[in-house]
């Protein structure tokens, strides 16, 4: 399905390279290039008309990503949209879902959250006039452990939930690859009256998701990792359709000028922009804002067609492969942890510690491992031999066999190459 291109290592052929970095940047689908060419051609031939009258009218192209996205996250098509970047989408959604009051103003997130999420959350707290340190509840693993225990998170929610406005957690934690029990956390948050949202950067296209059924309030994710949309690709967001009370809001707006004084709950408080306006009368260009339904009202600008078609090309690959087949292959591929004899090499004492949970339901295809020797030299040596993966400081190697394009032979080659690197080391 997908090309591998080798840079910065000693191997000379694609086939000698093992790409285990899909958790960071997915590979390019073969069909991406032709999708991009079609947009360029369409624009060249049809000029302004390319936006309205061709087989893929570019001004509406983001709608065509809805089917693939909704299948991947388990929701209705009108609950999901491709737009902006992950971080922009988090800011936008927090304008609705973080509406602190004197008694309920805290946000629960995980310790060592991805920095960009932390910065957004802290800045939204400050913008709302609250103190960042007093308003954050950080859930963390127990002492001497590095995985989060779901029962601990639920205990914190039960104890502190009355003061929590928003629970914001990852679907899959980016360092360890641990999958969170989103269903249980959402249920427990809702029982205490909190809103619950998820960063799905490492979950989407990786683990099975049922956002609608689980009742998740909102979610946001990037698409350049498991969704192979290309660096800086168009990203996406989900809003549960029970919040689609835009009609009610539009009706109220007809009668009241200053709607800021009304409590709309988690409605979009922004007259976002002309792309968030109802599609049918958007081009009437009036200054009255007529909200598009649900998540579509958060769209800001014209969809960047070149980026959107890269995402569509990749979503088509997922639709063709089918979720069930990908899950089965993921189960088998990640079983390669069993290939790590410990120690893996006969001549070296270095051992491998698997950080990621071993239970299938508690992880996706990312495996984080730790070696009992300094990691950097081993990493560099593996890289020279075409083994592409990344590290997270201080000492975790992230290896991801992605079902869509990695093979069982890749897995075998990786383990075998690691063994020879350790054999040749002095550890
Ligand atoms: C877990 C997580 N959250 C947020 C981001 C930031 O995403 P973006 O730069 O696309 O806004 C990333 C990027 O890698 C991430 O891994």
GROMACS .gro file of C-alpha atoms and ligand atoms in nm:
model
  443
    1UNK     CA    1   0.000   0.000   0.000
    2UNK     CA    2   0.255   0.248   0.107
    3UNK     CA    3   0.604   0.370   0.016
    4UNK     CA    4   0.900   0.362   0.246
    5UNK     CA    5   1.176   0.609   0.171
    6UNK     CA    6   1.513   0.587   0.335
    7UNK     CA    7   1.713   0.884   0.460
    8UNK     CA    8   1.992   0.918   0.705
    9UNK     CA    9   2.092   0.554   0.742
   10UNK     CA   10   2.338   0.314   0.584
   11UNK     CA   11   2.091   0.088   0.407
   12UNK     CA   12   2.034   0.154   0.039
   13UNK     CA   13   1.711  -0.023  -0.043
   14UNK     CA   14   1.360   0.037   0.086
   15UNK     CA   15   1.327  -0.333   0.164
   16UNK     CA   16   1.616  -0.314   0.410
   17UNK     CA   17   1.443  -0.051   0.616
   18UNK     CA   18   1.198  -0.121   0.899
   19UNK     CA   19   0.974   0.177   0.971
   20UNK     CA   20   0.839   0.163   1.326
   21UNK     CA   21   0.761   0.533   1.359
   22UNK     CA   22   0.394   0.544   1.258
   23UNK     CA   23   0.307   0.679   1.605
   24UNK     CA   24   0.490   0.996   1.505
   25UNK     CA   25   0.446   1.037   1.130
   26UNK     CA   26   0.262   0.781   0.920
   27UNK     CA   27   0.391   0.678   0.578
   28UNK     CA   28   0.259   0.820   0.256
   29UNK     CA   29  -0.021   0.622   0.085
   30UNK     CA   30   0.056   0.553  -0.280
   31UNK     CA   31  -0.266   0.724  -0.385
   32UNK     CA   32  -0.182   1.053  -0.209
   33UNK     CA   33   0.015   1.190  -0.499
   34UNK     CA   34  -0.263   1.140  -0.751
   35UNK     CA   35  -0.519   1.295  -0.515
   36UNK     CA   36  -0.299   1.604  -0.485
   37UNK     CA   37  -0.243   1.612  -0.861
   38UNK     CA   38  -0.619   1.604  -0.916
   39UNK     CA   39  -0.669   1.912  -0.699
   40UNK     CA   40  -0.392   2.099  -0.879
   41UNK     CA   41  -0.534   1.996  -1.213
   42UNK     CA   42  -0.886   2.088  -1.110
   43UNK     CA   43  -0.773   2.433  -1.002
   44UNK     CA   44  -0.562   2.480  -1.317
   45UNK     CA   45  -0.845   2.383  -1.551
   46UNK     CA   46  -1.146   2.524  -1.375
   47UNK     CA   47  -1.013   2.825  -1.184
   48UNK     CA   48  -1.282   2.959  -0.951
   49UNK     CA   49  -1.528   2.691  -1.061
   50UNK     CA   50  -1.304   2.424  -0.905
   51UNK     CA   51  -1.460   2.516  -0.575
   52UNK     CA   52  -1.820   2.442  -0.673
   53UNK     CA   53  -1.892   2.240  -0.981
   54UNK     CA   54  -1.647   1.954  -1.021
   55UNK     CA   55  -1.672   1.595  -0.893
   56UNK     CA   56  -1.494   1.707  -0.576
   57UNK     CA   57  -1.609   2.067  -0.521
   58UNK     CA   58  -1.315   2.196  -0.322
   59UNK     CA   59  -1.510   2.428  -0.099
   60UNK     CA   60  -1.700   2.127   0.038
   61UNK     CA   61  -1.415   1.874   0.025
   62UNK     CA   62  -1.388   1.845   0.406
   63UNK     CA   63  -1.736   1.685   0.410
   64UNK     CA   64  -1.591   1.390   0.221
   65UNK     CA   65  -1.361   1.305   0.511
   66UNK     CA   66  -1.657   1.257   0.745
   67UNK     CA   67  -1.735   0.898   0.646
   68UNK     CA   68  -1.384   0.764   0.705
   69UNK     CA   69  -1.336   0.965   1.025
   70UNK     CA   70  -1.670   0.860   1.171
   71UNK     CA   71  -1.591   0.491   1.112
   72UNK     CA   72  -1.256   0.525   1.283
   73UNK     CA   73  -1.384   0.695   1.596
   74UNK     CA   74  -1.725   0.524   1.615
   75UNK     CA   75  -1.972   0.807   1.567
   76UNK     CA   76  -2.223   0.959   1.324
   77UNK     CA   77  -2.090   1.153   1.030
   78UNK     CA   78  -2.240   1.476   1.159
   79UNK     CA   79  -2.047   1.441   1.487
   80UNK     CA   80  -1.706   1.471   1.326
   81UNK     CA   81  -1.523   1.722   1.111
   82UNK     CA   82  -1.178   1.765   0.958
   83UNK     CA   83  -1.052   2.112   1.045
   84UNK     CA   84  -0.758   2.317   1.176
   85UNK     CA   85  -0.488   2.162   1.392
   86UNK     CA   86  -0.522   1.956   1.709
   87UNK     CA   87  -0.412   2.243   1.930
   88UNK     CA   88  -0.645   2.496   1.765
   89UNK     CA   89  -0.933   2.250   1.802
   90UNK     CA   90  -0.861   2.203   2.171
   91UNK     CA   91  -0.869   2.581   2.223
   92UNK     CA   92  -1.197   2.606   2.032
   93UNK     CA   93  -1.365   2.322   2.217
   94UNK     CA   94  -1.251   2.450   2.554
   95UNK     CA   95  -1.429   2.778   2.489
   96UNK     CA   96  -1.746   2.569   2.514
   97UNK     CA   97  -1.651   2.301   2.763
   98UNK     CA   98  -1.457   2.503   3.016
   99UNK     CA   99  -1.705   2.741   3.170
  100UNK     CA  100  -1.587   2.753   3.531
  101UNK     CA  101  -1.799   2.864   3.823
  102UNK     CA  102  -1.702   2.946   4.181
  103UNK     CA  103  -1.761   2.587   4.292
  104UNK     CA  104  -1.677   2.394   3.978
  105UNK     CA  105  -1.363   2.529   3.813
  106UNK     CA  106  -1.102   2.253   3.814
  107UNK     CA  107  -0.962   2.057   3.523
  108UNK     CA  108  -0.838   1.702   3.565
  109UNK     CA  109  -0.552   1.599   3.334
  110UNK     CA  110  -0.271   1.347   3.351
  111UNK     CA  111   0.070   1.428   3.493
  112UNK     CA  112   0.322   1.485   3.213
  113UNK     CA  113   0.050   1.546   2.959
  114UNK     CA  114   0.170   1.631   2.610
  115UNK     CA  115   0.313   1.983   2.659
  116UNK     CA  116   0.095   2.152   2.403
  117UNK     CA  117  -0.220   2.023   2.575
  118UNK     CA  118  -0.088   2.140   2.910
  119UNK     CA  119  -0.015   2.489   2.773
  120UNK     CA  120  -0.365   2.517   2.624
  121UNK     CA  121  -0.532   2.404   2.945
  122UNK     CA  122  -0.321   2.636   3.160
  123UNK     CA  123  -0.386   2.932   2.931
  124UNK     CA  124  -0.762   2.867   2.919
  125UNK     CA  125  -0.767   2.858   3.300
  126UNK     CA  126  -0.582   3.189   3.315
  127UNK     CA  127  -0.808   3.342   3.048
  128UNK     CA  128  -1.110   3.249   3.259
  129UNK     CA  129  -0.952   3.436   3.551
  130UNK     CA  130  -0.857   3.134   3.764
  131UNK     CA  131  -0.527   3.022   3.907
  132UNK     CA  132  -0.357   2.757   3.699
  133UNK     CA  133  -0.196   2.571   3.990
  134UNK     CA  134  -0.500   2.572   4.211
  135UNK     CA  135  -0.729   2.467   3.929
  136UNK     CA  136  -0.539   2.167   3.795
  137UNK     CA  137  -0.580   1.817   3.929
  138UNK     CA  138  -0.301   1.596   3.794
  139UNK     CA  139  -0.362   1.223   3.800
  140UNK     CA  140  -0.046   1.016   3.810
  141UNK     CA  141   0.085   0.662   3.833
  142UNK     CA  142   0.156   0.526   4.182
  143UNK     CA  143   0.503   0.558   4.325
  144UNK     CA  144   0.752   0.328   4.147
  145UNK     CA  145   0.498   0.255   3.873
  146UNK     CA  146   0.469   0.418   3.534
  147UNK     CA  147   0.130   0.309   3.410
  148UNK     CA  148  -0.183   0.491   3.518
  149UNK     CA  149  -0.431   0.282   3.713
  150UNK     CA  150  -0.782   0.342   3.590
  151UNK     CA  151  -0.924   0.270   3.934
  152UNK     CA  152  -0.707   0.552   4.076
  153UNK     CA  153  -0.837   0.798   3.817
  154UNK     CA  154  -1.195   0.699   3.894
  155UNK     CA  155  -1.132   0.736   4.266
  156UNK     CA  156  -1.006   1.094   4.213
  157UNK     CA  157  -1.315   1.172   4.004
  158UNK     CA  158  -1.543   1.030   4.273
  159UNK     CA  159  -1.369   1.227   4.548
  160UNK     CA  160  -1.316   1.558   4.372
  161UNK     CA  161  -1.574   1.549   4.092
  162UNK     CA  162  -1.800   1.816   4.241
  163UNK     CA  163  -1.528   2.075   4.184
  164UNK     CA  164  -1.422   1.945   3.841
  165UNK     CA  165  -1.551   2.133   3.538
  166UNK     CA  166  -1.363   1.928   3.280
  167UNK     CA  167  -1.181   1.596   3.255
  168UNK     CA  168  -0.928   1.596   2.972
  169UNK     CA  169  -0.728   1.279   2.919
  170UNK     CA  170  -0.550   1.092   2.639
  171UNK     CA  171  -0.702   0.793   2.461
  172UNK     CA  172  -0.353   0.644   2.440
  173UNK     CA  173  -0.070   0.793   2.645
  174UNK     CA  174   0.211   0.905   2.414
  175UNK     CA  175   0.510   0.779   2.614
  176UNK     CA  176   0.402   0.435   2.731
  177UNK     CA  177   0.139   0.353   2.467
  178UNK     CA  178  -0.112   0.277   2.746
  179UNK     CA  179  -0.478   0.292   2.638
  180UNK     CA  180  -0.715   0.459   2.884
  181UNK     CA  181  -1.053   0.313   2.970
  182UNK     CA  182  -1.249   0.595   2.808
  183UNK     CA  183  -1.587   0.431   2.861
  184UNK     CA  184  -1.543   0.394   3.237
  185UNK     CA  185  -1.385   0.737   3.284
  186UNK     CA  186  -1.660   0.907   3.084
  187UNK     CA  187  -1.932   0.733   3.285
  188UNK     CA  188  -1.771   0.823   3.613
  189UNK     CA  189  -1.713   1.187   3.506
  190UNK     CA  190  -2.073   1.227   3.393
  191UNK     CA  191  -2.206   1.085   3.721
  192UNK     CA  192  -2.031   1.373   3.894
  193UNK     CA  193  -2.153   1.632   3.644
  194UNK     CA  194  -1.817   1.690   3.470
  195UNK     CA  195  -1.761   1.726   3.097
  196UNK     CA  196  -1.522   1.469   2.953
  197UNK     CA  197  -1.298   1.514   2.647
  198UNK     CA  198  -1.010   1.317   2.498
  199UNK     CA  199  -0.690   1.385   2.307
  200UNK     CA  200  -0.692   1.099   2.055
  201UNK     CA  201  -0.363   1.184   1.881
  202UNK     CA  202  -0.224   0.838   1.957
  203UNK     CA  203  -0.555   0.651   1.963
  204UNK     CA  204  -0.722   0.723   1.632
  205UNK     CA  205  -0.641   0.469   1.360
  206UNK     CA  206  -0.478   0.266   1.637
  207UNK     CA  207  -0.731   0.136   1.889
  208UNK     CA  208  -1.103   0.064   1.861
  209UNK     CA  209  -1.314   0.367   1.949
  210UNK     CA  210  -1.688   0.413   2.013
  211UNK     CA  211  -1.708   0.779   2.102
  212UNK     CA  212  -2.081   0.812   2.041
  213UNK     CA  213  -2.181   0.502   2.233
  214UNK     CA  214  -1.948   0.584   2.524
  215UNK     CA  215  -2.113   0.925   2.547
  216UNK     CA  216  -1.782   1.115   2.521
  217UNK     CA  217  -1.857   1.489   2.510
  218UNK     CA  218  -1.582   1.592   2.271
  219UNK     CA  219  -1.249   1.476   2.128
  220UNK     CA  220  -0.977   1.608   1.900
  221UNK     CA  221  -0.682   1.447   1.726
  222UNK     CA  222  -0.410   1.487   1.469
  223UNK     CA  223  -0.408   1.284   1.150
  224UNK     CA  224  -0.040   1.275   1.056
  225UNK     CA  225   0.037   0.984   1.288
  226UNK     CA  226  -0.171   0.668   1.235
  227UNK     CA  227  -0.392   0.840   0.978
  228UNK     CA  228  -0.103   0.907   0.737
  229UNK     CA  229  -0.226   1.248   0.622
  230UNK     CA  230   0.123   1.397   0.592
  231UNK     CA  231   0.324   1.639   0.806
  232UNK     CA  232   0.107   1.915   0.948
  233UNK     CA  233  -0.203   1.760   0.789
  234UNK     CA  234  -0.558   1.878   0.844
  235UNK     CA  235  -0.675   1.749   1.184
  236UNK     CA  236  -1.014   1.663   1.325
  237UNK     CA  237  -1.262   1.689   1.610
  238UNK     CA  238  -1.572   1.516   1.748
  239UNK     CA  239  -1.868   1.665   1.933
  240UNK     CA  240  -2.142   1.438   2.065
  241UNK     CA  241  -2.468   1.506   1.891
  242UNK     CA  242  -2.662   1.559   2.210
  243UNK     CA  243  -2.501   1.906   2.203
  244UNK     CA  244  -2.647   1.984   1.867
  245UNK     CA  245  -2.897   2.231   2.004
  246UNK     CA  246  -2.786   2.496   1.760
  247UNK     CA  247  -3.142   2.531   1.637
  248UNK     CA  248  -3.249   2.638   1.980
  249UNK     CA  249  -2.960   2.880   2.000
  250UNK     CA  250  -3.036   3.027   1.660
  251UNK     CA  251  -3.397   3.075   1.762
  252UNK     CA  252  -3.296   3.256   2.081
  253UNK     CA  253  -3.055   3.474   1.889
  254UNK     CA  254  -3.338   3.602   1.678
  255UNK     CA  255  -3.488   3.764   1.987
  256UNK     CA  256  -3.192   3.860   2.201
  257UNK     CA  257  -2.904   4.080   2.093
  258UNK     CA  258  -2.668   4.021   2.381
  259UNK     CA  259  -2.668   3.644   2.410
  260UNK     CA  260  -2.350   3.647   2.618
  261UNK     CA  261  -2.567   3.699   2.925
  262UNK     CA  262  -2.743   3.367   2.869
  263UNK     CA  263  -2.612   3.035   2.993
  264UNK     CA  264  -2.600   2.811   2.688
  265UNK     CA  265  -2.417   2.526   2.854
  266UNK     CA  266  -2.155   2.376   2.629
  267UNK     CA  267  -2.274   2.547   2.313
  268UNK     CA  268  -2.027   2.707   2.085
  269UNK     CA  269  -2.006   3.055   2.240
  270UNK     CA  270  -1.825   3.195   1.939
  271UNK     CA  271  -1.974   3.335   1.625
  272UNK     CA  272  -1.684   3.143   1.483
  273UNK     CA  273  -1.657   3.243   1.122
  274UNK     CA  274  -1.829   3.213   0.790
  275UNK     CA  275  -1.738   2.843   0.763
  276UNK     CA  276  -1.915   2.775   1.092
  277UNK     CA  277  -2.228   2.931   0.942
  278UNK     CA  278  -2.511   2.710   0.816
  279UNK     CA  279  -2.411   2.591   0.471
  280UNK     CA  280  -2.742   2.653   0.293
  281UNK     CA  281  -2.742   3.030   0.339
  282UNK     CA  282  -2.376   3.099   0.405
  283UNK     CA  283  -2.327   3.285   0.081
  284UNK     CA  284  -2.604   3.531   0.156
  285UNK     CA  285  -2.325   3.709   0.345
  286UNK     CA  286  -2.540   3.868   0.611
  287UNK     CA  287  -2.393   3.967   0.944
  288UNK     CA  288  -2.650   3.751   1.130
  289UNK     CA  289  -2.477   3.434   1.233
  290UNK     CA  290  -2.680   3.124   1.159
  291UNK     CA  291  -2.500   2.832   1.325
  292UNK     CA  292  -2.420   2.516   1.130
  293UNK     CA  293  -2.527   2.209   1.328
  294UNK     CA  294  -2.300   2.058   1.593
  295UNK     CA  295  -1.928   2.031   1.534
  296UNK     CA  296  -1.958   2.196   1.191
  297UNK     CA  297  -2.024   2.527   1.365
  298UNK     CA  298  -1.664   2.525   1.490
  299UNK     CA  299  -1.515   2.532   1.140
  300UNK     CA  300  -1.320   2.850   1.086
  301UNK     CA  301  -1.211   2.887   0.727
  302UNK     CA  302  -1.220   2.741   0.380
  303UNK     CA  303  -1.092   2.382   0.394
  304UNK     CA  304  -0.731   2.356   0.270
  305UNK     CA  305  -0.809   2.124  -0.021
  306UNK     CA  306  -0.454   2.000  -0.075
  307UNK     CA  307  -0.437   1.881   0.286
  308UNK     CA  308  -0.790   1.746   0.294
  309UNK     CA  309  -0.734   1.520  -0.008
  310UNK     CA  310  -0.420   1.377   0.156
  311UNK     CA  311  -0.639   1.277   0.450
  312UNK     CA  312  -0.910   1.137   0.222
  313UNK     CA  313  -0.651   0.925   0.034
  314UNK     CA  314  -0.546   0.768   0.360
  315UNK     CA  315  -0.898   0.723   0.497
  316UNK     CA  316  -0.981   0.529   0.180
  317UNK     CA  317  -0.701   0.286   0.267
  318UNK     CA  318  -0.856   0.230   0.611
  319UNK     CA  319  -1.203   0.181   0.466
  320UNK     CA  320  -1.069  -0.072   0.220
  321UNK     CA  321  -0.864  -0.263   0.478
  322UNK     CA  322  -1.150  -0.273   0.732
  323UNK     CA  323  -1.128  -0.224   1.109
  324UNK     CA  324  -1.166  -0.591   1.202
  325UNK     CA  325  -0.879  -0.709   0.982
  326UNK     CA  326  -0.653  -0.432   1.108
  327UNK     CA  327  -0.731  -0.517   1.470
  328UNK     CA  328  -0.654  -0.885   1.414
  329UNK     CA  329  -0.324  -0.800   1.251
  330UNK     CA  330  -0.237  -0.556   1.530
  331UNK     CA  331  -0.293  -0.829   1.785
  332UNK     CA  332  -0.057  -1.064   1.601
  333UNK     CA  333   0.204  -0.801   1.513
  334UNK     CA  334   0.241  -0.662   1.861
  335UNK     CA  335   0.270  -1.015   1.993
  336UNK     CA  336   0.632  -0.972   1.893
  337UNK     CA  337   0.706  -0.871   2.249
  338UNK     CA  338   0.715  -1.247   2.297
  339UNK     CA  339   1.018  -1.260   2.068
  340UNK     CA  340   1.230  -1.065   2.310
  341UNK     CA  341   1.413  -1.335   2.497
  342UNK     CA  342   1.554  -1.171   2.800
  343UNK     CA  343   1.837  -1.097   2.759
  344UNK     CA  344   1.785  -1.090   2.379
  345UNK     CA  345   2.151  -1.154   2.303
  346UNK     CA  346   2.358  -1.455   2.410
  347UNK     CA  347   2.673  -1.253   2.464
  348UNK     CA  348   2.541  -0.934   2.622
  349UNK     CA  349   2.374  -0.894   2.960
  350UNK     CA  350   2.148  -0.613   2.841
  351UNK     CA  351   1.782  -0.682   2.919
  352UNK     CA  352   1.463  -0.541   2.769
  353UNK     CA  353   1.188  -0.406   2.989
  354UNK     CA  354   0.849  -0.367   2.820
  355UNK     CA  355   0.684  -0.053   2.950
  356UNK     CA  356   0.357  -0.080   2.756
  357UNK     CA  357   0.080  -0.287   2.919
  358UNK     CA  358   0.084  -0.642   2.790
  359UNK     CA  359  -0.295  -0.687   2.790
  360UNK     CA  360  -0.426  -0.628   2.439
  361UNK     CA  361  -0.719  -0.415   2.560
  362UNK     CA  362  -0.482  -0.178   2.737
  363UNK     CA  363  -0.262  -0.084   2.443
  364UNK     CA  364  -0.255  -0.011   2.072
  365UNK     CA  365   0.029  -0.098   1.837
  366UNK     CA  366   0.292   0.122   2.002
  367UNK     CA  367   0.537  -0.069   2.219
  368UNK     CA  368   0.759   0.129   2.450
  369UNK     CA  369   1.063  -0.052   2.579
  370UNK     CA  370   1.355   0.030   2.802
  371UNK     CA  371   1.701  -0.127   2.787
  372UNK     CA  372   1.918  -0.190   3.089
  373UNK     CA  373   2.206  -0.006   2.914
  374UNK     CA  374   2.233   0.356   2.789
  375UNK     CA  375   1.993   0.382   2.500
  376UNK     CA  376   2.143   0.640   2.266
  377UNK     CA  377   2.426   0.432   2.121
  378UNK     CA  378   2.198   0.136   2.056
  379UNK     CA  379   1.943   0.366   1.893
  380UNK     CA  380   2.206   0.514   1.660
  381UNK     CA  381   2.342   0.171   1.569
  382UNK     CA  382   1.994   0.038   1.491
  383UNK     CA  383   1.922   0.346   1.284
  384UNK     CA  384   2.235   0.295   1.075
  385UNK     CA  385   2.099  -0.051   0.997
  386UNK     CA  386   1.768   0.090   0.877
  387UNK     CA  387   1.559   0.042   1.194
  388UNK     CA  388   1.353   0.362   1.217
  389UNK     CA  389   1.183   0.442   1.549
  390UNK     CA  390   1.212   0.719   1.806
  391UNK     CA  391   1.290   0.776   2.170
  392UNK     CA  392   1.136   0.977   2.449
  393UNK     CA  393   1.370   1.110   2.711
  394UNK     CA  394   1.507   0.997   2.939
  395UNK     CA  395   1.514   0.633   2.830
  396UNK     CA  396   1.211   0.502   2.641
  397UNK     CA  397   1.228   0.360   2.287
  398UNK     CA  398   0.897   0.375   2.100
  399UNK     CA  399   0.853   0.099   1.842
  400UNK     CA  400   0.534   0.078   1.645
  401UNK     CA  401   0.447  -0.199   1.400
  402UNK     CA  402   0.146  -0.049   1.222
  403UNK     CA  403  -0.101  -0.308   1.084
  404UNK     CA  404  -0.173  -0.107   0.771
  405UNK     CA  405   0.182  -0.129   0.638
  406UNK     CA  406   0.418  -0.319   0.864
  407UNK     CA  407   0.477  -0.689   0.808
  408UNK     CA  408   0.557  -0.985   1.030
  409UNK     CA  409   0.894  -0.996   0.861
  410UNK     CA  410   0.960  -0.634   0.977
  411UNK     CA  411   0.901  -0.750   1.331
  412UNK     CA  412   1.132  -1.046   1.295
  413UNK     CA  413   1.402  -0.826   1.137
  414UNK     CA  414   1.380  -0.568   1.412
  415UNK     CA  415   1.424  -0.822   1.690
  416UNK     CA  416   1.704  -0.993   1.501
  417UNK     CA  417   1.888  -0.664   1.434
  418UNK     CA  418   1.856  -0.560   1.798
  419UNK     CA  419   2.005  -0.892   1.897
  420UNK     CA  420   2.306  -0.846   1.666
  421UNK     CA  421   2.362  -0.487   1.783
  422UNK     CA  422   2.367  -0.606   2.143
  423UNK     CA  423   2.590  -0.901   2.049
  424UNK     CA  424   2.845  -0.657   1.911
  425UNK     CA  425   2.823  -0.414   2.201
  426UNK     CA  426   3.042  -0.430   2.505
  427UNK     CA  427   2.756  -0.419   2.755
  428LIG     C1  428  -0.063   1.369   2.239
  428LIG     C2  429  -0.045   1.489   2.151
  428LIG     N1  430  -0.118   1.600   2.175
  428LIG     C3  431  -0.101   1.712   2.101
  428LIG     C4  432  -0.010   1.718   1.997
  428LIG     C5  433   0.005   1.847   1.919
  428LIG     O1  434  -0.052   1.840   1.794
  428LIG     P1  435  -0.049   1.959   1.685
  428LIG     O2  436   0.089   2.013   1.678
  428LIG     O3  437  -0.085   1.891   1.558
  428LIG     O4  438  -0.147   2.062   1.727
  428LIG     C6  439   0.068   1.604   1.968
  428LIG     C7  440   0.168   1.607   1.860
  428LIG     O5  441   0.249   1.518   1.842
  428LIG     C8  442   0.052   1.488   2.049
  428LIG     O6  443   0.126   1.377   2.029
   0.00000   0.00000   0.00000
